[in-house]
Coordinates of N, CA and C and ligand atoms in Angstrom, one line a residue:
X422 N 11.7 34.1 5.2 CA 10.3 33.5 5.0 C 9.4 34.0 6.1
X423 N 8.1 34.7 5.6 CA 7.4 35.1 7.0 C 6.3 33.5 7.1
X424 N 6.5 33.2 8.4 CA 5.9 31.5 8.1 C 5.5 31.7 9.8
X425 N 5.4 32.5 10.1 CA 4.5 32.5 11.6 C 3.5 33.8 11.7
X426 N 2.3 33.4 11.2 CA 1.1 34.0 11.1 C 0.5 34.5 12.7
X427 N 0.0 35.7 13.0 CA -1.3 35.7 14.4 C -2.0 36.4 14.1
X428 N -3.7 36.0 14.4 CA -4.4 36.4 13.9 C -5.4 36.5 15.4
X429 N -6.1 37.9 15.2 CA -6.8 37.8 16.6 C -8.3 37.8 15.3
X430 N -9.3 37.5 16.6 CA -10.6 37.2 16.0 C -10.5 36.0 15.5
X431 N -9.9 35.3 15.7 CA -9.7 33.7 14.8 C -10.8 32.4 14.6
X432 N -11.9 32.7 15.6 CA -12.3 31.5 16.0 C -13.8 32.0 15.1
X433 N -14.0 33.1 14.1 CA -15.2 33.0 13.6 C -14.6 33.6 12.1
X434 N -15.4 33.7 10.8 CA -15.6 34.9 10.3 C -14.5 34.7 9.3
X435 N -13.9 36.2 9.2 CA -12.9 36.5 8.4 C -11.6 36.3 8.7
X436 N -11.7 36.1 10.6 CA -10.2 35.3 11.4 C -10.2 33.9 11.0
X437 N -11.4 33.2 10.9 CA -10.9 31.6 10.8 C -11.1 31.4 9.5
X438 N -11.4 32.3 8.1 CA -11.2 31.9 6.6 C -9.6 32.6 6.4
X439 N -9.5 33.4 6.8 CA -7.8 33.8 7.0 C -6.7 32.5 7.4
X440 N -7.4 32.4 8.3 CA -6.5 31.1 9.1 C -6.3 29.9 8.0
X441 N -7.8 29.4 7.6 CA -8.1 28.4 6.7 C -6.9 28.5 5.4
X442 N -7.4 30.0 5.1 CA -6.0 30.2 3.9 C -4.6 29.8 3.9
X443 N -4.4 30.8 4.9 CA -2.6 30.7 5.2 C -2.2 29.7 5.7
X444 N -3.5 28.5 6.0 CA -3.0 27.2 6.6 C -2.3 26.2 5.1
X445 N -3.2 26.6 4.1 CA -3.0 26.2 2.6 C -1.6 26.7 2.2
X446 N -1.1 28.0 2.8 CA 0.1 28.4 2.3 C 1.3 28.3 2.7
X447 N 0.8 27.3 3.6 CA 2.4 26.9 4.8 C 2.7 27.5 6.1
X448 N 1.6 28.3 6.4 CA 2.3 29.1 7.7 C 1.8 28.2 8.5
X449 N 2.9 28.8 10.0 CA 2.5 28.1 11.5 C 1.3 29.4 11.9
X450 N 0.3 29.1 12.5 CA -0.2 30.1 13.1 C -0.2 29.8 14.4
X451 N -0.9 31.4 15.1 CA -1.2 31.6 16.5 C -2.6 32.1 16.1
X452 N -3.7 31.6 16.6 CA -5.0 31.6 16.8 C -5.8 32.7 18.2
X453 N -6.0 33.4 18.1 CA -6.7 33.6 19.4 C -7.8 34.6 19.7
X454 N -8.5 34.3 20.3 CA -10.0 34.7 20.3 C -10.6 34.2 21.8
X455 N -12.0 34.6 22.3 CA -12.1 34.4 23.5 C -12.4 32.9 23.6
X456 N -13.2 32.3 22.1 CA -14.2 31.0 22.4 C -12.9 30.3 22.3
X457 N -12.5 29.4 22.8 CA -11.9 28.7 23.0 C -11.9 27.1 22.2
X458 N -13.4 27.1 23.0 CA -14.1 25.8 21.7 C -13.7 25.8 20.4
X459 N -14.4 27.3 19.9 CA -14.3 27.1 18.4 C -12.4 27.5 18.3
X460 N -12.2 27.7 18.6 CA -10.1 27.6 18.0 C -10.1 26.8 18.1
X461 N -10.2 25.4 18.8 CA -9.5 24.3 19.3 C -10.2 23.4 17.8
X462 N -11.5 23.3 17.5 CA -12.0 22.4 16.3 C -11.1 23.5 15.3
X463 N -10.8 24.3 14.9 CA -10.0 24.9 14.1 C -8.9 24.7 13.8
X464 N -8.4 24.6 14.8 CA -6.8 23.8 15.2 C -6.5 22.3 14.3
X465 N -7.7 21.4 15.1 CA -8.2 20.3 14.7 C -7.7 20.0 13.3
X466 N -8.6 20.8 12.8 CA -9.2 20.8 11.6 C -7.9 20.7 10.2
X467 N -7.1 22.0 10.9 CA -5.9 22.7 10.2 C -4.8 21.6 10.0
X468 N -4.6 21.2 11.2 CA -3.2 20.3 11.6 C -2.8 20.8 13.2
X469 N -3.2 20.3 14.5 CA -3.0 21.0 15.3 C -1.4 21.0 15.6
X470 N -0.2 20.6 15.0 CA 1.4 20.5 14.8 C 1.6 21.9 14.4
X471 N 0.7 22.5 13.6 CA 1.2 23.8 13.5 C 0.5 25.1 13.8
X472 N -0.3 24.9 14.8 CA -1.4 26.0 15.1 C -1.7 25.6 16.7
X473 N -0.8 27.3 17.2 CA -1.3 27.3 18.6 C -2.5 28.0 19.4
X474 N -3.7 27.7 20.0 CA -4.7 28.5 20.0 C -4.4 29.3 21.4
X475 N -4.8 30.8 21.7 CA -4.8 31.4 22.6 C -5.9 31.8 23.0
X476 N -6.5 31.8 24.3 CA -7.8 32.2 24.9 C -7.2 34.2 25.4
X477 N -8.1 34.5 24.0 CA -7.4 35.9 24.3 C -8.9 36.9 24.4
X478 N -9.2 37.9 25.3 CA -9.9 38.9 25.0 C -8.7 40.1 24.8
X479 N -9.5 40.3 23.4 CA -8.2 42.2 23.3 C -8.2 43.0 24.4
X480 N -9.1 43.2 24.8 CA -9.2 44.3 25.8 C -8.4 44.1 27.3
X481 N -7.9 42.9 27.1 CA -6.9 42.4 28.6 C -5.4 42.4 28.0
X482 N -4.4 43.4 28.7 CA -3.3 43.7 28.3 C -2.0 42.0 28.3
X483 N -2.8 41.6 29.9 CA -2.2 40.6 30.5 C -2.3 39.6 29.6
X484 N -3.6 39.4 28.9 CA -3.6 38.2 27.9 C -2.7 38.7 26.5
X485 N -3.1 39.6 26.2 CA -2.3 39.9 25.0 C -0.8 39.9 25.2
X486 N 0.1 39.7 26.5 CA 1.4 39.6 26.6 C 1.5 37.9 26.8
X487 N 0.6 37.5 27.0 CA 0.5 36.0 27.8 C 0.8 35.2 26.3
X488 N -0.4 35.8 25.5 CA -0.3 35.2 24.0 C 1.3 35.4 23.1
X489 N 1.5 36.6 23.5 CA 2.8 36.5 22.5 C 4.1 35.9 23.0
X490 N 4.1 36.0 24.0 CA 4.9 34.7 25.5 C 5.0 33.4 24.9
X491 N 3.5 32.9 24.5 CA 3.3 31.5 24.7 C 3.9 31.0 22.5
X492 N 3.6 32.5 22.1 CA 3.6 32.3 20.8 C 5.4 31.7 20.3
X493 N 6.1 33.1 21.2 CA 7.4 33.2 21.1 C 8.2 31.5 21.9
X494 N 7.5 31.3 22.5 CA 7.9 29.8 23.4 C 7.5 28.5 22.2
X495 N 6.6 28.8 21.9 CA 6.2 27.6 20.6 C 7.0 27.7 19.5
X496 N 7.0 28.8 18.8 CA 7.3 29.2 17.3 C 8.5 29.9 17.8
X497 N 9.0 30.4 18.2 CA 10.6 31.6 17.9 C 10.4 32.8 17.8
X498 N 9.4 33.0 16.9 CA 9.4 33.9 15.8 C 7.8 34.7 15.7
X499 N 7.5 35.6 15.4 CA 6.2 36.0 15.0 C 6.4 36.8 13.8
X500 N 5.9 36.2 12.4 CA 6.3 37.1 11.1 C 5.6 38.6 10.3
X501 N 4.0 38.3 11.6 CA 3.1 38.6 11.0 C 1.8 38.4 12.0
X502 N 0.9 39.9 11.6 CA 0.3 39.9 12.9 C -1.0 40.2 12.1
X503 N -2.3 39.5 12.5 CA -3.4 40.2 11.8 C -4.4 40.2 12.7
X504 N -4.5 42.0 13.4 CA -5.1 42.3 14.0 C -6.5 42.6 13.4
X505 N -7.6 41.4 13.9 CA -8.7 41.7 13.6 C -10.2 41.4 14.3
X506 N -9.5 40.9 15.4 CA -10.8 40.9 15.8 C -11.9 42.3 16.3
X507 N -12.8 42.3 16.0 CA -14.2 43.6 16.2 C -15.3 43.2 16.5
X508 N -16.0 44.0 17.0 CA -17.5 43.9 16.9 C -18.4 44.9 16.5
X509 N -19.5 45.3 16.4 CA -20.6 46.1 15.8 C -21.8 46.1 16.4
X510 N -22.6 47.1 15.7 CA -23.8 47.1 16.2 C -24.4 47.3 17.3
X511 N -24.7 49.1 16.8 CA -25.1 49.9 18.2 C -26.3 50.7 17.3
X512 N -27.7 50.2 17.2 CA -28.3 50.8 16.1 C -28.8 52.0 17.2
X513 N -29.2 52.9 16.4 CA -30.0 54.5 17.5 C -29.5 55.7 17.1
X514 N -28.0 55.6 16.4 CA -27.4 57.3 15.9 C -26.7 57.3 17.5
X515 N -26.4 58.5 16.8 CA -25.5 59.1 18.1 C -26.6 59.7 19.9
X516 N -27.8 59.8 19.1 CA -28.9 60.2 20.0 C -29.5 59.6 21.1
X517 N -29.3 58.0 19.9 CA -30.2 56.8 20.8 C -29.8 55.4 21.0
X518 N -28.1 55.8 20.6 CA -27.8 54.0 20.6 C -27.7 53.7 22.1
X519 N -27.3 52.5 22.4 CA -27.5 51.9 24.0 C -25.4 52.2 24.2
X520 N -25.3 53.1 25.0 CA -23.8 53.7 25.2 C -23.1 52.4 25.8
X521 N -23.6 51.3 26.3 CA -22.8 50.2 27.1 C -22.0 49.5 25.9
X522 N -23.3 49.4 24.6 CA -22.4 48.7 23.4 C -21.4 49.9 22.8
X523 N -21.4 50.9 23.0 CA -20.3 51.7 22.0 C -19.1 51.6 23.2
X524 N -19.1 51.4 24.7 CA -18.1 51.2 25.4 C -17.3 49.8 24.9
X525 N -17.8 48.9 24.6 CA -17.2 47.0 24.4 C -17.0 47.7 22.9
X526 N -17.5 48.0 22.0 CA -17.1 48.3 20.3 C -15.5 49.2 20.5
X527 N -15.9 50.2 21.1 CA -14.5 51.5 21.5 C -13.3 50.6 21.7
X528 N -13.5 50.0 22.7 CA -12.7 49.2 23.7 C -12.3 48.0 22.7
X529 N -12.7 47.3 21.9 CA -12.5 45.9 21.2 C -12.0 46.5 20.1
X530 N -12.8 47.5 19.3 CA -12.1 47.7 18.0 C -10.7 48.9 17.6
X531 N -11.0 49.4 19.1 CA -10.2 50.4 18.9 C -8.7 50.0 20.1
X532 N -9.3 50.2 21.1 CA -8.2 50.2 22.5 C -7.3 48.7 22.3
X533 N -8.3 47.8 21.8 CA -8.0 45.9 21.4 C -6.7 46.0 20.5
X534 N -6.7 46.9 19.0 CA -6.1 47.1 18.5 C -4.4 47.2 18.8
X535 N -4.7 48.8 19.6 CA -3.7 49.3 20.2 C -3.0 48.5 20.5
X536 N -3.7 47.4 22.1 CA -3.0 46.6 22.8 C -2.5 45.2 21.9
X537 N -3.3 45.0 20.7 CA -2.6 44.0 20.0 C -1.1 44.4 19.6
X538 N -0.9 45.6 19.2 CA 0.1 46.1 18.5 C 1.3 46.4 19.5
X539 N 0.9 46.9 20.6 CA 1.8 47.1 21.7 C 2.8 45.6 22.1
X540 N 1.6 44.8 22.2 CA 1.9 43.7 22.8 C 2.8 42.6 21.7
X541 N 2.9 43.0 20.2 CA 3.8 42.3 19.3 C 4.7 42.9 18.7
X542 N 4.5 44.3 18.5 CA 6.0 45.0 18.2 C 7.2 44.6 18.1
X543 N 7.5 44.6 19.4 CA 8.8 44.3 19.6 C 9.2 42.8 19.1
X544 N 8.5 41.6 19.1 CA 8.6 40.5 18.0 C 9.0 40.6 16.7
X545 N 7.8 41.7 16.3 CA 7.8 41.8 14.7 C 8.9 42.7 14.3
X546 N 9.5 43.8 15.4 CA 10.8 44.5 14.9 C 11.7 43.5 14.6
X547 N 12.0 42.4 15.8 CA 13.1 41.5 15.2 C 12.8 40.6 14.3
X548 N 12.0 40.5 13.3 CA 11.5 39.6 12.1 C 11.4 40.3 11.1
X549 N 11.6 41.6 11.0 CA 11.1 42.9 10.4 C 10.0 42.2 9.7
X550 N 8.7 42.2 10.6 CA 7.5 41.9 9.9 C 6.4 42.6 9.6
X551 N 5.0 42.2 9.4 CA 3.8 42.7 8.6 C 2.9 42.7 9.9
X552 N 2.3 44.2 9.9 CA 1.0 44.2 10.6 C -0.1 44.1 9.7
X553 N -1.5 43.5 9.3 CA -2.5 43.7 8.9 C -3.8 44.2 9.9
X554 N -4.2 45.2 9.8 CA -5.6 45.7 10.3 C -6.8 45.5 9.6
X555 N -7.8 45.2 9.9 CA -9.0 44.8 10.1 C -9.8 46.0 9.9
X556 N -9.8 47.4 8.6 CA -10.1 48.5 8.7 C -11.7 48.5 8.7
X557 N -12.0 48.6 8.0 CA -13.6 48.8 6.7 C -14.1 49.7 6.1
X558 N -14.8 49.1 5.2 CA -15.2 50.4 3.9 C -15.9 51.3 4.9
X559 N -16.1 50.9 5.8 CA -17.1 52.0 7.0 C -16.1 52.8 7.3
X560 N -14.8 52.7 7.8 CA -13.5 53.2 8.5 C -13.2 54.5 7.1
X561 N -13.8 54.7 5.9 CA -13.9 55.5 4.7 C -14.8 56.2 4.2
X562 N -16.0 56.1 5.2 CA -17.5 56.4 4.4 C -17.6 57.2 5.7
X563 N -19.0 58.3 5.0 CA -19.7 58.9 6.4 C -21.4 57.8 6.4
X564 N -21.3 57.2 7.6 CA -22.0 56.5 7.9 C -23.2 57.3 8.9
X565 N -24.7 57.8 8.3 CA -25.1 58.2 9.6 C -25.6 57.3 10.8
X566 N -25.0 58.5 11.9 CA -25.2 57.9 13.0 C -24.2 56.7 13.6
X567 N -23.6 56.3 13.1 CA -22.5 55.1 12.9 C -21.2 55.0 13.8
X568 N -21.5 54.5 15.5 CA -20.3 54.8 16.1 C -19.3 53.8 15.5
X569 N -19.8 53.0 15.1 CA -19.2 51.9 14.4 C -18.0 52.1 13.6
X570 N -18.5 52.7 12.1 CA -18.2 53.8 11.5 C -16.9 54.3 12.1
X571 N -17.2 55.4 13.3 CA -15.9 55.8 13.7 C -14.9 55.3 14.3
X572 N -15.3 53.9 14.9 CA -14.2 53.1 15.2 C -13.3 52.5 14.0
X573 N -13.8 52.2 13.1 CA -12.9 52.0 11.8 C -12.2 53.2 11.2
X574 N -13.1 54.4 11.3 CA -12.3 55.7 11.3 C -10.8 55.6 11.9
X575 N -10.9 55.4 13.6 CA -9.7 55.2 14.3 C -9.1 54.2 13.4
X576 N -9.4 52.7 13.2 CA -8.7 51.6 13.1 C -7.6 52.6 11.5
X577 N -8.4 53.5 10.8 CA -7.5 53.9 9.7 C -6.7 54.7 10.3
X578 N -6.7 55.3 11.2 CA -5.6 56.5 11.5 C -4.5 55.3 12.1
X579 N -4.8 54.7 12.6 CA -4.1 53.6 13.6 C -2.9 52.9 12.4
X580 N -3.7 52.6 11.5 CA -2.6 52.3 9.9 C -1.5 53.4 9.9
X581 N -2.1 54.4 9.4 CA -1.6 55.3 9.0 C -0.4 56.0 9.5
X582 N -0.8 56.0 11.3 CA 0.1 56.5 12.4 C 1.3 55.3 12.2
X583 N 0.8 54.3 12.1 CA 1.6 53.2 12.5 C 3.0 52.8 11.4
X584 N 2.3 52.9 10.2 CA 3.4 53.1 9.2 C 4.6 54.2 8.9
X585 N 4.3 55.5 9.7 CA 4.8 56.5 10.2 C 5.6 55.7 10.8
X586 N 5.3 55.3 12.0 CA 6.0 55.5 13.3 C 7.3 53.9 12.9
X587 N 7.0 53.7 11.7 CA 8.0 51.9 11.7 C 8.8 52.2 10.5
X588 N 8.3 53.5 9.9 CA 9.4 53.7 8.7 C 10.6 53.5 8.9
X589 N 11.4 53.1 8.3 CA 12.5 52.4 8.1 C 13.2 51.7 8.9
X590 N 11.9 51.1 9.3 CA 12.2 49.7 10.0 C 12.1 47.9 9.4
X591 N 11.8 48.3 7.9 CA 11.8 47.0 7.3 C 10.4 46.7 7.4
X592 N 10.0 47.0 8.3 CA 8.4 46.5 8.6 C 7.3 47.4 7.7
X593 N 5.9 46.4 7.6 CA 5.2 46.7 6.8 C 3.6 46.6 7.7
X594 N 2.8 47.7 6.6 CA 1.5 47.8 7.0 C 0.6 47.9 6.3
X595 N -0.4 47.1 6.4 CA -1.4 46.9 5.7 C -2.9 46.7 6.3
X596 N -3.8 48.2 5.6 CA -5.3 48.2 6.3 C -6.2 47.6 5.2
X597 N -6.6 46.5 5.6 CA -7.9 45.5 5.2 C -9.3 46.1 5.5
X598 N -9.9 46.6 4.6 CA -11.5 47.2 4.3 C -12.0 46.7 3.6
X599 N -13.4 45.7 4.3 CA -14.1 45.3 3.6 C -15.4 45.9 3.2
X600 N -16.1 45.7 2.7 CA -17.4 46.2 2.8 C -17.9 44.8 3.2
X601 N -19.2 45.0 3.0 CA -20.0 44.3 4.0 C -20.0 42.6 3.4
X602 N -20.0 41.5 4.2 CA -19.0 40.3 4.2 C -20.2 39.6 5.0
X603 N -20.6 38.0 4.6 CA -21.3 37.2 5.4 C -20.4 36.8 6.3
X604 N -20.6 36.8 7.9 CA -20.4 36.7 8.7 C -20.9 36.3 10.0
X605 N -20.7 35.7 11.1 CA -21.4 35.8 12.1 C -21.7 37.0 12.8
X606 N -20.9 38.2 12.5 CA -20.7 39.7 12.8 C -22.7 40.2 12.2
X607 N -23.5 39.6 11.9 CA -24.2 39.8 11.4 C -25.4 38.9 11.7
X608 N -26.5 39.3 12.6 CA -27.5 38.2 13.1 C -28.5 37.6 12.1
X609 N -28.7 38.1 10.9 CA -29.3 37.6 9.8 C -28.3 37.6 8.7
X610 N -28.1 36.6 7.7 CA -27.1 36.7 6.8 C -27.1 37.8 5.7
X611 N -26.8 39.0 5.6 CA -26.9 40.0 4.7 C -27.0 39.3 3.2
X612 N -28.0 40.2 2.5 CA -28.6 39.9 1.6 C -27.0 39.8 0.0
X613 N -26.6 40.8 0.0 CA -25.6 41.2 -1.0 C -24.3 41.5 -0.7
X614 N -23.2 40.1 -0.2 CA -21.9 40.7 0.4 C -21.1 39.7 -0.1
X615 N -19.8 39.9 0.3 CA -18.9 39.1 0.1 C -19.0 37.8 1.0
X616 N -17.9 37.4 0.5 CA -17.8 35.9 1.5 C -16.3 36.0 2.3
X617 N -16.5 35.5 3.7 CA -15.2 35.8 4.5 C -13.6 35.3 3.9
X618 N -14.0 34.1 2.3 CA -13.1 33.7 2.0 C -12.4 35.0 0.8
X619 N -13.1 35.6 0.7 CA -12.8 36.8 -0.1 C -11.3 37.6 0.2
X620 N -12.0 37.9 2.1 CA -11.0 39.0 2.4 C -9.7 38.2 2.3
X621 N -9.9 36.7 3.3 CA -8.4 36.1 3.2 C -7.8 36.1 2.2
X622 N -8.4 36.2 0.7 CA -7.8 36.1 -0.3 C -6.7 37.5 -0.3
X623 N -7.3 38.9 0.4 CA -6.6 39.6 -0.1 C -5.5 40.1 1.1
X624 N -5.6 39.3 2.4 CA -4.7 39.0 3.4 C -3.7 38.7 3.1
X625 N -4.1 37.6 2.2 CA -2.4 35.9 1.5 C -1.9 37.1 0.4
X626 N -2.8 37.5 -0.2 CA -2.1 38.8 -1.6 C -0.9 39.7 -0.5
X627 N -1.8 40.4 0.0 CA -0.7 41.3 0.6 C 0.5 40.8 1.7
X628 N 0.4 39.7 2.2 CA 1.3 38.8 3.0 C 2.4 38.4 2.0
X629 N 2.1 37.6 0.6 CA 3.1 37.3 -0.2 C 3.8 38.3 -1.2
X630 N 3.5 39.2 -0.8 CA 4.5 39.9 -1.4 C 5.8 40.0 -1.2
X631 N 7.0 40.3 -2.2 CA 8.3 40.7 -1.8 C 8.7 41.4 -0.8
X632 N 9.7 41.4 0.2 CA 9.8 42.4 1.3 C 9.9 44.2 0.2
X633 N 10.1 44.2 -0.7 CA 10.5 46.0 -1.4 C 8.7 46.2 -1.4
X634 N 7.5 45.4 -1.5 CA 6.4 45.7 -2.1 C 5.4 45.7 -0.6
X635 N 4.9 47.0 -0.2 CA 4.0 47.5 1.0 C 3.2 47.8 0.2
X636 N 2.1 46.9 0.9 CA 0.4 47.1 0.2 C -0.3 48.1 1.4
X637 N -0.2 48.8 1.0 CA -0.6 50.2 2.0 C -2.3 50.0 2.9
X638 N -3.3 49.5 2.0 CA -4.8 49.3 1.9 C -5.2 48.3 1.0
X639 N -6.2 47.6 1.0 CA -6.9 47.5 0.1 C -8.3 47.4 0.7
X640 N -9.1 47.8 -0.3 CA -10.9 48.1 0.3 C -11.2 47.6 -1.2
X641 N -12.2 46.8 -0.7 CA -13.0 45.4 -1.5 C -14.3 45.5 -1.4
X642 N -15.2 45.5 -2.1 CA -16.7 45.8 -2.2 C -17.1 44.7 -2.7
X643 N -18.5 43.9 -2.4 CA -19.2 43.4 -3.2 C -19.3 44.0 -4.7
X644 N -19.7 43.1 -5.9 CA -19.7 43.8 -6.9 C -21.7 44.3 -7.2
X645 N -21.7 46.0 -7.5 CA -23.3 45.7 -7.5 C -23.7 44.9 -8.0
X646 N -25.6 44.5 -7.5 CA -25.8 43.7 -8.2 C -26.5 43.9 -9.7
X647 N -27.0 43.0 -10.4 CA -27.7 43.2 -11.7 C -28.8 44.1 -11.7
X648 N -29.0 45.0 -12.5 CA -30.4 45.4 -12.3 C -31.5 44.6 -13.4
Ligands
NJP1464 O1 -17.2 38.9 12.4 P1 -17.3 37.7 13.4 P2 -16.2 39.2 11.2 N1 -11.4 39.7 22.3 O2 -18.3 38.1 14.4 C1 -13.5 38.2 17.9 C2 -14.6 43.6 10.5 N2 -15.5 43.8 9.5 O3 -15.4 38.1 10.8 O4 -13.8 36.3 21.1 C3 -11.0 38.8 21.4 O5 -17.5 36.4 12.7 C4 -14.5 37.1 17.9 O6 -14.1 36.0 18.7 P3 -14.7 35.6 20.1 C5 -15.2 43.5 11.9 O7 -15.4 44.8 12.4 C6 -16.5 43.0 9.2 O8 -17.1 39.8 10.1 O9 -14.5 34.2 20.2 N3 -11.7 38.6 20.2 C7 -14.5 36.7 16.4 O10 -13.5 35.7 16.2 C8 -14.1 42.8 12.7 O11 -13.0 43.7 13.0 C9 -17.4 43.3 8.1 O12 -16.1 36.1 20.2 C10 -12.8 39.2 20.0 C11 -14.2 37.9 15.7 O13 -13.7 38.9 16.6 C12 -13.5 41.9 11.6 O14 -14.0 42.3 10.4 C13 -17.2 44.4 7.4 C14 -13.3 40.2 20.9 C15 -15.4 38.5 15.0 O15 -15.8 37.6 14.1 C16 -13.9 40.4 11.8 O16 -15.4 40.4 11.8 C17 -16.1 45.2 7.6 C18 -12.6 40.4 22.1 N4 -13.0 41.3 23.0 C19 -15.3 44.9 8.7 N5 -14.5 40.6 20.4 C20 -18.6 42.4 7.8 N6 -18.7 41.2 8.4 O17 -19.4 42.9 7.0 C21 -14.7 40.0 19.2 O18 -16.0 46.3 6.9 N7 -13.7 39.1 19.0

């Protein structure tokens, strides 16, 4: 039974309607994100008996070994990893965005990744479990100007490499692409998007599956709207 969930990005978004889900479906989770605050009313909220929150920035190797320490000390076990936390929003093109935010984007969506995956591996070999990534319909489109864009670019090769490299290891991989999703990731609420409860829906799909059945992708669009 995979019944020990981790989910980075947890404490906003598409990490805490994920969480909200799989809380519905029985799992123990590991929560972690930098706000601390918001994981803990999350916790709360869930059942804090089965949900342990970690004060994690991706981009620190130390925390991300600290978290799966503290995960493996609570729960046993890790079944299941959903690497998602990211950020956005470097408007200017390649010519004129402000290069300090494509360093924290590079670094969070890309390098964060990596170190999430480094740092649970070896758990999830012994559970032969499920990685999920946090791709996006962007990580598939040519976006101009869009360093963003190509960090989801990476996040797909990073699937792709990654399911390579665990073949016939029992283990599974799955890249989650959304298109554009109401969020806090977003300083005005976008006009025509999904809702964060959307994607978790298709998190819990590809989590409950049979171990023979690897949901490779799925990419989820708003539906247009009426004209
Ligand atoms: O956004 P938001 P989403 N270390 O801002 C965390 C992708 N996506 O749910 O640390 C650790 O509500 C942050 O936590 P905190 C997007 O690229 C979105 O929309 O407390 N955690 C928060 O929990 C991203 O990969 C859309 O600030 C860090 C979470 O990340 C994922 O969906 C479309 C961190 C962000 O939650 C979740 O974003 C799409 C760090 N250094 C892909 N930096 C969309 N919304 O339209 C950030 O295709 N976090």
């Amino acid at each position: 039974q995979r019944n020990v969930l981790l989910i980075t990005g947890a404490s906003s978004g598409i990490g805490a309607a994920t969480a909200r889900a799989a809380a519905r479906e029985g799992y123990k989770l590991v929560l972690a994100a930098r706000s601390t605050d918001k994981l803990t009313a999350l916790a709360q909220e869930l059942g804090p008996e089965n949900v342990l929150t970690c004060e994690l920035d991706v981009t620190r190797m130390d925390e991300q070994r600290a978290m799966v320490d503290e995960a493996l000390e609570t729960f046993g076990r890790i079944d299941a990893v959903f690497a998602n936390a990211g950020c956005g929003g470097s408007p200017g093109g390649f010519s004129g965005a402000d290069h300090e935010r494509w360093q924290e984007m590079i670094l969070t969506n890309v390098y964060g990744v990596g170190l999430t995956l480094q740092a649970c591996i070896p758990a999830l070999k012994r559970s032969k479990g499920h990685v999920l990534l946090t791709g996006s319909a962007a990580g598939r489109a040519t976006i101009p100007g869009s360093m963003y864009s190509a960090t989801k670019w990476a996040v797909t090769g990073i699937g792709y490499n990654l399911r390579e490299e665990l073949r016939g290891t029992g283990m599974r991989v799955t890249l989650i692409e959304p298109g554009m999703v109401d969020t806090p990731f977003f300083d005005e609420p976008p006009e025509h998007a999904l809702a964060d409860r959307d994607i978790a829906n298709a998190v819990i799909y590809a989590l409950s599956q049979p171990a023979h059945v690897d949901v490779n992708e799925i990419l989820i669009r708003p539906t247009p709207p009426m004209e």
